[in-house]
Amino acid sequence: MQDKIVLIFFGPPGSGKGTQGKIISQRLGIPHIATGDIMREAVANETELGKKVKDYLGRGLLVPDEIVIQIIEERLKRDDVKKGFILDGFPRTVEQARALEGLFKKLSIQNYMVLYFDVPDEDIIKRISGRRSCVKCGSVYNVFFGPPKTPNKCDSCGSDLIVREDDTEEKVKKRLDVYKQSTLPVLDFYSSKVKKISAVGKIEEITESIVKIIQN
Ligand code: AMP
């Protein structure tokens, strides 16, 4: 029997996948694997991968499937995924979902759950326009819904908070278009595996509804 907990957090940009991913990861003691975070770090560190993906991230476009699939393939080889893991921001195309099926087969993973974070477009624009990220540790705040204790400073490490390059209104609209065109079809691919949660409301309440679904 499979004893791993495997969760796929699915939803539009700004739906809270990252925030909840970090919380659930701590609660369950399994890693939160976010392809966006991995690539932003690579860009910041100017690695080979970073150079390849920088332009896509800056423009709010999807990075080519083969690059992202390889990132996940490498990441799932690490020891810390033994108890399970949370995927956030992957898969984002049907092609990526197919590749993930193949990987799961190799890793003998039969059971996994797709949690769909449902949020209306208007809320997304507001949430993302208020989002501030720590330049150093990546902690995320929201000036409207979850501000830092000191304006523009990270509660965890004291570093400056910035607006992500792709969080401007114009780029968010582009990312939402990309989501609707390329990513939403992934929901059909998973159909019966999908559990929908209303991701509007207080962070703690959403966490509890996720925990309930996982326990069931
Ligand atoms: P996120 O932090 O999940 O909003 O991702 C930020 C950006 O990283 C996206 O707009 C894409 O440019 C890129 N990205 C992250 N995950 C993927 C993925 N699975 N496939 C393609 N591009 C991705």
mmCIF file of C-alpha atoms and ligand atoms in Angstrom:
data_model
loop_
_atom_site.group_PDB
_atom_site.id
_atom_site.type_symbol
_atom_site.label_atom_id
_atom_site.label_comp_id
_atom_site.label_asym_id
_atom_site.label_seq_id
_atom_site.Cartn_x
_atom_site.Cartn_y
_atom_site.Cartn_z
ATOM 1 C CA MET A 1 0.000 0.000 0.000
ATOM 2 C CA GLN A 2 1.141 3.537 -0.716
ATOM 3 C CA ASP A 3 1.912 5.475 2.473
ATOM 4 C CA LYS A 4 2.894 8.721 0.763
ATOM 5 C CA ILE A 5 0.608 11.740 0.847
ATOM 6 C CA VAL A 6 0.689 13.259 -2.621
ATOM 7 C CA LEU A 7 -1.184 16.508 -3.195
ATOM 8 C CA ILE A 8 -1.429 18.652 -6.297
ATOM 9 C CA PHE A 9 -2.470 22.249 -5.584
ATOM 10 C CA PHE A 10 -4.181 23.546 -8.682
ATOM 11 C CA GLY A 11 -5.680 26.964 -9.360
ATOM 12 C CA PRO A 12 -5.173 30.367 -10.959
ATOM 13 C CA PRO A 13 -2.268 32.646 -10.023
ATOM 14 C CA GLY A 14 -2.989 34.356 -6.725
ATOM 15 C CA SER A 15 -5.430 31.718 -5.488
ATOM 16 C CA GLY A 16 -3.382 31.027 -2.352
ATOM 17 C CA LYS A 17 -1.687 27.791 -3.435
ATOM 18 C CA GLY A 18 1.695 29.015 -2.215
ATOM 19 C CA THR A 19 0.414 30.312 1.127
ATOM 20 C CA GLN A 20 -1.526 27.130 1.852
ATOM 21 C CA GLY A 21 1.257 24.965 0.411
ATOM 22 C CA LYS A 22 3.691 26.311 3.007
ATOM 23 C CA ILE A 23 1.213 25.859 5.889
ATOM 24 C CA ILE A 24 0.117 22.331 4.914
ATOM 25 C CA SER A 25 3.732 21.365 4.266
ATOM 26 C CA GLN A 26 4.620 22.261 7.872
ATOM 27 C CA ARG A 27 1.551 20.544 9.295
ATOM 28 C CA LEU A 28 2.129 17.289 7.464
ATOM 29 C CA GLY A 29 5.932 17.370 7.427
ATOM 30 C CA ILE A 30 6.162 16.970 3.657
ATOM 31 C CA PRO A 31 7.917 19.344 1.214
ATOM 32 C CA HIS A 32 6.118 22.053 -0.697
ATOM 33 C CA ILE A 33 7.441 21.962 -4.260
ATOM 34 C CA ALA A 34 6.567 25.099 -6.215
ATOM 35 C CA THR A 35 7.963 25.297 -9.741
ATOM 36 C CA GLY A 36 7.549 29.107 -9.737
ATOM 37 C CA ASP A 37 9.683 29.390 -6.560
ATOM 38 C CA ILE A 38 12.347 27.044 -7.947
ATOM 39 C CA MET A 39 12.630 29.076 -11.139
ATOM 40 C CA ARG A 40 12.560 32.481 -9.408
ATOM 41 C CA GLU A 41 15.427 31.299 -7.230
ATOM 42 C CA ALA A 42 17.339 30.145 -10.304
ATOM 43 C CA VAL A 43 16.803 33.550 -11.928
ATOM 44 C CA ALA A 44 17.956 35.357 -8.763
ATOM 45 C CA ASN A 45 21.076 33.169 -8.579
ATOM 46 C CA GLU A 46 21.729 33.596 -12.313
ATOM 47 C CA THR A 47 22.170 29.853 -12.840
ATOM 48 C CA GLU A 48 22.044 28.203 -16.281
ATOM 49 C CA LEU A 49 18.398 27.320 -15.644
ATOM 50 C CA GLY A 50 17.745 30.889 -14.493
ATOM 51 C CA LYS A 51 19.124 32.312 -17.734
ATOM 52 C CA LYS A 52 16.916 29.997 -19.784
ATOM 53 C CA VAL A 53 13.656 30.835 -18.002
ATOM 54 C CA LYS A 54 14.090 34.511 -17.029
ATOM 55 C CA ASP A 55 12.370 35.930 -20.056
ATOM 56 C CA TYR A 56 9.291 33.669 -19.773
ATOM 57 C CA LEU A 57 8.789 34.512 -16.096
ATOM 58 C CA GLY A 58 9.206 38.235 -16.700
ATOM 59 C CA ARG A 59 6.543 38.179 -19.425
ATOM 60 C CA GLY A 60 4.059 35.987 -17.554
ATOM 61 C CA LEU A 61 4.382 33.204 -20.141
ATOM 62 C CA LEU A 62 4.693 29.488 -19.500
ATOM 63 C CA VAL A 63 8.195 28.041 -19.525
ATOM 64 C CA PRO A 64 8.484 25.227 -22.134
ATOM 65 C CA ASP A 65 7.174 21.870 -20.864
ATOM 66 C CA GLU A 66 10.457 19.972 -21.241
ATOM 67 C CA ILE A 67 12.300 22.382 -18.935
ATOM 68 C CA VAL A 68 9.683 22.276 -16.162
ATOM 69 C CA ILE A 69 9.183 18.508 -16.444
ATOM 70 C CA GLN A 70 12.915 18.021 -15.982
ATOM 71 C CA ILE A 71 12.893 20.225 -12.881
ATOM 72 C CA ILE A 72 10.149 18.077 -11.320
ATOM 73 C CA GLU A 73 11.787 14.833 -12.384
ATOM 74 C CA GLU A 74 15.018 15.895 -10.620
ATOM 75 C CA ARG A 75 13.205 17.231 -7.572
ATOM 76 C CA LEU A 76 11.219 14.022 -7.008
ATOM 77 C CA LYS A 77 14.464 12.042 -6.845
ATOM 78 C CA ARG A 78 15.392 13.670 -3.554
ATOM 79 C CA ASP A 79 15.064 11.807 -0.269
ATOM 80 C CA ASP A 80 12.740 14.290 1.405
ATOM 81 C CA VAL A 81 9.762 13.197 -0.742
ATOM 82 C CA LYS A 82 9.609 9.757 0.886
ATOM 83 C CA LYS A 83 6.622 10.649 3.117
ATOM 84 C CA GLY A 84 4.960 12.595 0.337
ATOM 85 C CA PHE A 85 4.933 16.058 -1.194
ATOM 86 C CA ILE A 86 2.802 18.956 -2.348
ATOM 87 C CA LEU A 87 3.068 20.165 -5.935
ATOM 88 C CA ASP A 88 2.192 23.818 -6.454
ATOM 89 C CA GLY A 89 2.076 25.319 -9.939
ATOM 90 C CA PHE A 90 2.736 21.990 -11.651
ATOM 91 C CA PRO A 91 1.310 20.555 -13.854
ATOM 92 C CA ARG A 92 0.201 23.606 -15.798
ATOM 93 C CA THR A 93 -0.420 21.968 -19.196
ATOM 94 C CA VAL A 94 -1.953 18.655 -20.245
ATOM 95 C CA GLU A 95 1.480 17.663 -21.557
ATOM 96 C CA GLN A 96 2.972 18.194 -18.079
ATOM 97 C CA ALA A 97 0.113 16.220 -16.500
ATOM 98 C CA ARG A 98 0.839 13.303 -18.847
ATOM 99 C CA ALA A 99 4.540 13.418 -17.979
ATOM 100 C CA LEU A 100 3.670 13.463 -14.284
ATOM 101 C CA GLU A 101 1.545 10.326 -14.710
ATOM 102 C CA GLY A 102 4.624 8.607 -16.132
ATOM 103 C CA LEU A 103 6.755 9.790 -13.214
ATOM 104 C CA PHE A 104 4.164 8.616 -10.680
ATOM 105 C CA LYS A 105 4.176 5.195 -12.315
ATOM 106 C CA LYS A 106 7.963 4.974 -11.964
ATOM 107 C CA LEU A 107 7.703 6.043 -8.328
ATOM 108 C CA SER A 108 4.812 3.603 -7.639
ATOM 109 C CA ILE A 109 2.431 6.400 -6.714
ATOM 110 C CA GLN A 110 -1.158 5.361 -7.408
ATOM 111 C CA ASN A 111 -3.023 7.646 -5.026
ATOM 112 C CA TYR A 112 -2.947 11.389 -5.166
ATOM 113 C CA MET A 113 -5.395 14.213 -4.834
ATOM 114 C CA VAL A 114 -5.837 17.360 -6.903
ATOM 115 C CA LEU A 115 -7.094 20.313 -4.858
ATOM 116 C CA TYR A 116 -8.636 23.000 -7.021
ATOM 117 C CA PHE A 117 -8.438 26.474 -5.457
ATOM 118 C CA ASP A 118 -11.484 28.263 -6.800
ATOM 119 C CA VAL A 119 -11.329 32.099 -6.719
ATOM 120 C CA PRO A 120 -13.183 34.692 -8.864
ATOM 121 C CA ASP A 121 -11.055 36.809 -11.234
ATOM 122 C CA GLU A 122 -11.823 40.113 -9.407
ATOM 123 C CA ASP A 123 -10.396 38.708 -6.170
ATOM 124 C CA ILE A 124 -7.305 37.481 -7.946
ATOM 125 C CA ILE A 125 -6.410 40.919 -9.321
ATOM 126 C CA LYS A 126 -6.879 42.475 -5.862
ATOM 127 C CA ARG A 127 -4.909 39.749 -4.107
ATOM 128 C CA ILE A 128 -2.003 39.897 -6.501
ATOM 129 C CA SER A 129 -1.834 43.685 -6.580
ATOM 130 C CA GLY A 130 -1.410 43.610 -2.779
ATOM 131 C CA ARG A 131 1.164 40.839 -2.784
ATOM 132 C CA ARG A 132 4.659 41.608 -1.473
ATOM 133 C CA SER A 133 7.462 39.045 -1.452
ATOM 134 C CA CYS A 134 10.638 38.946 0.594
ATOM 135 C CA VAL A 135 13.750 39.399 -1.568
ATOM 136 C CA LYS A 136 15.717 37.016 0.644
ATOM 137 C CA CYS A 137 13.570 34.196 2.102
ATOM 138 C CA GLY A 138 10.587 34.324 -0.282
ATOM 139 C CA SER A 139 7.952 34.824 2.463
ATOM 140 C CA VAL A 140 4.783 36.285 0.995
ATOM 141 C CA TYR A 141 2.547 39.020 2.487
ATOM 142 C CA ASN A 142 -0.474 40.952 1.349
ATOM 143 C CA VAL A 143 -0.874 44.639 2.148
ATOM 144 C CA PHE A 144 -4.684 44.238 2.292
ATOM 145 C CA PHE A 145 -5.164 40.794 3.835
ATOM 146 C CA GLY A 146 -1.968 39.868 5.678
ATOM 147 C CA PRO A 147 0.436 42.792 6.026
ATOM 148 C CA PRO A 148 3.885 42.473 7.617
ATOM 149 C CA LYS A 149 4.301 43.889 11.149
ATOM 150 C CA THR A 150 6.650 46.618 9.866
ATOM 151 C CA PRO A 151 5.681 48.039 6.451
ATOM 152 C CA ASN A 152 7.818 46.627 3.622
ATOM 153 C CA LYS A 153 9.987 44.474 5.913
ATOM 154 C CA CYS A 154 9.837 40.695 6.192
ATOM 155 C CA ASP A 155 8.590 39.413 9.598
ATOM 156 C CA SER A 156 10.781 36.308 9.312
ATOM 157 C CA CYS A 157 14.156 37.732 8.270
ATOM 158 C CA GLY A 158 13.824 41.548 8.242
ATOM 159 C CA SER A 159 14.758 41.903 4.552
ATOM 160 C CA ASP A 160 12.983 44.210 2.097
ATOM 161 C CA LEU A 161 9.677 43.240 0.513
ATOM 162 C CA ILE A 162 9.179 43.769 -3.206
ATOM 163 C CA VAL A 163 6.457 43.464 -5.834
ATOM 164 C CA ARG A 164 7.223 40.480 -8.086
ATOM 165 C CA GLU A 165 8.089 41.528 -11.635
ATOM 166 C CA ASP A 166 5.110 39.547 -12.965
ATOM 167 C CA ASP A 167 2.626 40.857 -10.372
ATOM 168 C CA THR A 168 1.757 44.108 -12.177
ATOM 169 C CA GLU A 169 -1.877 44.385 -13.310
ATOM 170 C CA GLU A 170 -0.989 43.995 -17.006
ATOM 171 C CA LYS A 171 1.102 40.863 -16.388
ATOM 172 C CA VAL A 172 -1.526 39.375 -14.071
ATOM 173 C CA LYS A 173 -4.126 39.721 -16.842
ATOM 174 C CA LYS A 174 -1.731 37.981 -19.221
ATOM 175 C CA ARG A 175 -1.113 35.186 -16.686
ATOM 176 C CA LEU A 176 -4.862 34.730 -16.219
ATOM 177 C CA ASP A 177 -5.301 34.398 -20.011
ATOM 178 C CA VAL A 178 -2.526 31.815 -20.112
ATOM 179 C CA TYR A 179 -4.150 30.000 -17.173
ATOM 180 C CA LYS A 180 -7.520 29.831 -18.905
ATOM 181 C CA GLN A 181 -6.095 28.724 -22.234
ATOM 182 C CA SER A 182 -3.373 26.269 -21.272
ATOM 183 C CA THR A 183 -3.882 25.299 -17.644
ATOM 184 C CA LEU A 184 -7.640 24.945 -17.093
ATOM 185 C CA PRO A 185 -7.842 21.942 -19.487
ATOM 186 C CA VAL A 186 -5.692 20.064 -16.936
ATOM 187 C CA LEU A 187 -8.786 19.927 -14.683
ATOM 188 C CA ASP A 188 -10.580 17.750 -17.247
ATOM 189 C CA PHE A 189 -7.534 15.522 -17.436
ATOM 190 C CA TYR A 190 -7.807 14.783 -13.715
ATOM 191 C CA SER A 191 -11.646 14.872 -13.494
ATOM 192 C CA SER A 192 -12.505 12.389 -10.704
ATOM 193 C CA LYS A 193 -9.339 13.146 -8.725
ATOM 194 C CA VAL A 194 -10.293 16.820 -8.338
ATOM 195 C CA LYS A 195 -11.652 18.230 -5.061
ATOM 196 C CA LYS A 196 -12.800 21.814 -5.334
ATOM 197 C CA ILE A 197 -12.360 24.222 -2.443
ATOM 198 C CA SER A 198 -13.617 27.756 -2.230
ATOM 199 C CA ALA A 199 -10.343 29.598 -1.667
ATOM 200 C CA VAL A 200 -11.985 32.871 -0.633
ATOM 201 C CA GLY A 201 -11.976 33.923 3.023
ATOM 202 C CA LYS A 202 -9.601 33.749 5.946
ATOM 203 C CA ILE A 203 -6.311 31.888 5.507
ATOM 204 C CA GLU A 204 -6.957 29.713 8.606
ATOM 205 C CA GLU A 205 -10.449 28.741 7.431
ATOM 206 C CA ILE A 206 -9.154 27.689 4.039
ATOM 207 C CA THR A 207 -6.389 25.664 5.729
ATOM 208 C CA GLU A 208 -9.009 23.861 7.819
ATOM 209 C CA SER A 209 -11.138 23.002 4.801
ATOM 210 C CA ILE A 210 -8.043 21.596 3.074
ATOM 211 C CA VAL A 211 -7.118 19.522 6.126
ATOM 212 C CA LYS A 212 -10.679 18.160 6.299
ATOM 213 C CA ILE A 213 -10.596 17.099 2.670
ATOM 214 C CA ILE A 214 -7.215 15.407 3.113
ATOM 215 C CA GLN A 215 -8.382 13.549 6.228
ATOM 216 C CA ASN A 216 -11.487 12.288 4.475
HETATM 217 P P1 AMP B 1 3.937 30.960 -10.064
HETATM 218 O O1 AMP B 1 4.866 31.364 -8.988
HETATM 219 O O2 AMP B 1 3.406 29.564 -9.890
HETATM 220 O O3 AMP B 1 2.842 31.971 -10.318
HETATM 221 O O4 AMP B 1 4.813 30.887 -11.420
HETATM 222 C C1 AMP B 1 5.477 32.031 -11.910
HETATM 223 C C2 AMP B 1 5.913 31.816 -13.344
HETATM 224 O O5 AMP B 1 6.803 30.701 -13.421
HETATM 225 C C3 AMP B 1 4.809 31.487 -14.327
HETATM 226 O O6 AMP B 1 4.141 32.642 -14.788
HETATM 227 C C4 AMP B 1 5.602 30.782 -15.428
HETATM 228 O O7 AMP B 1 6.340 31.717 -16.201
HETATM 229 C C5 AMP B 1 6.593 29.965 -14.632
HETATM 230 N N1 AMP B 1 6.073 28.618 -14.266
HETATM 231 C C6 AMP B 1 5.862 28.132 -13.002
HETATM 232 N N2 AMP B 1 5.411 26.869 -13.044
HETATM 233 C C7 AMP B 1 5.331 26.533 -14.360
HETATM 234 C C8 AMP B 1 4.905 25.376 -15.060
HETATM 235 N N3 AMP B 1 4.476 24.276 -14.421
HETATM 236 N N4 AMP B 1 4.960 25.397 -16.414
HETATM 237 C C9 AMP B 1 5.404 26.475 -17.086
HETATM 238 N N5 AMP B 1 5.793 27.607 -16.496
HETATM 239 C C10 AMP B 1 5.759 27.663 -15.140
#
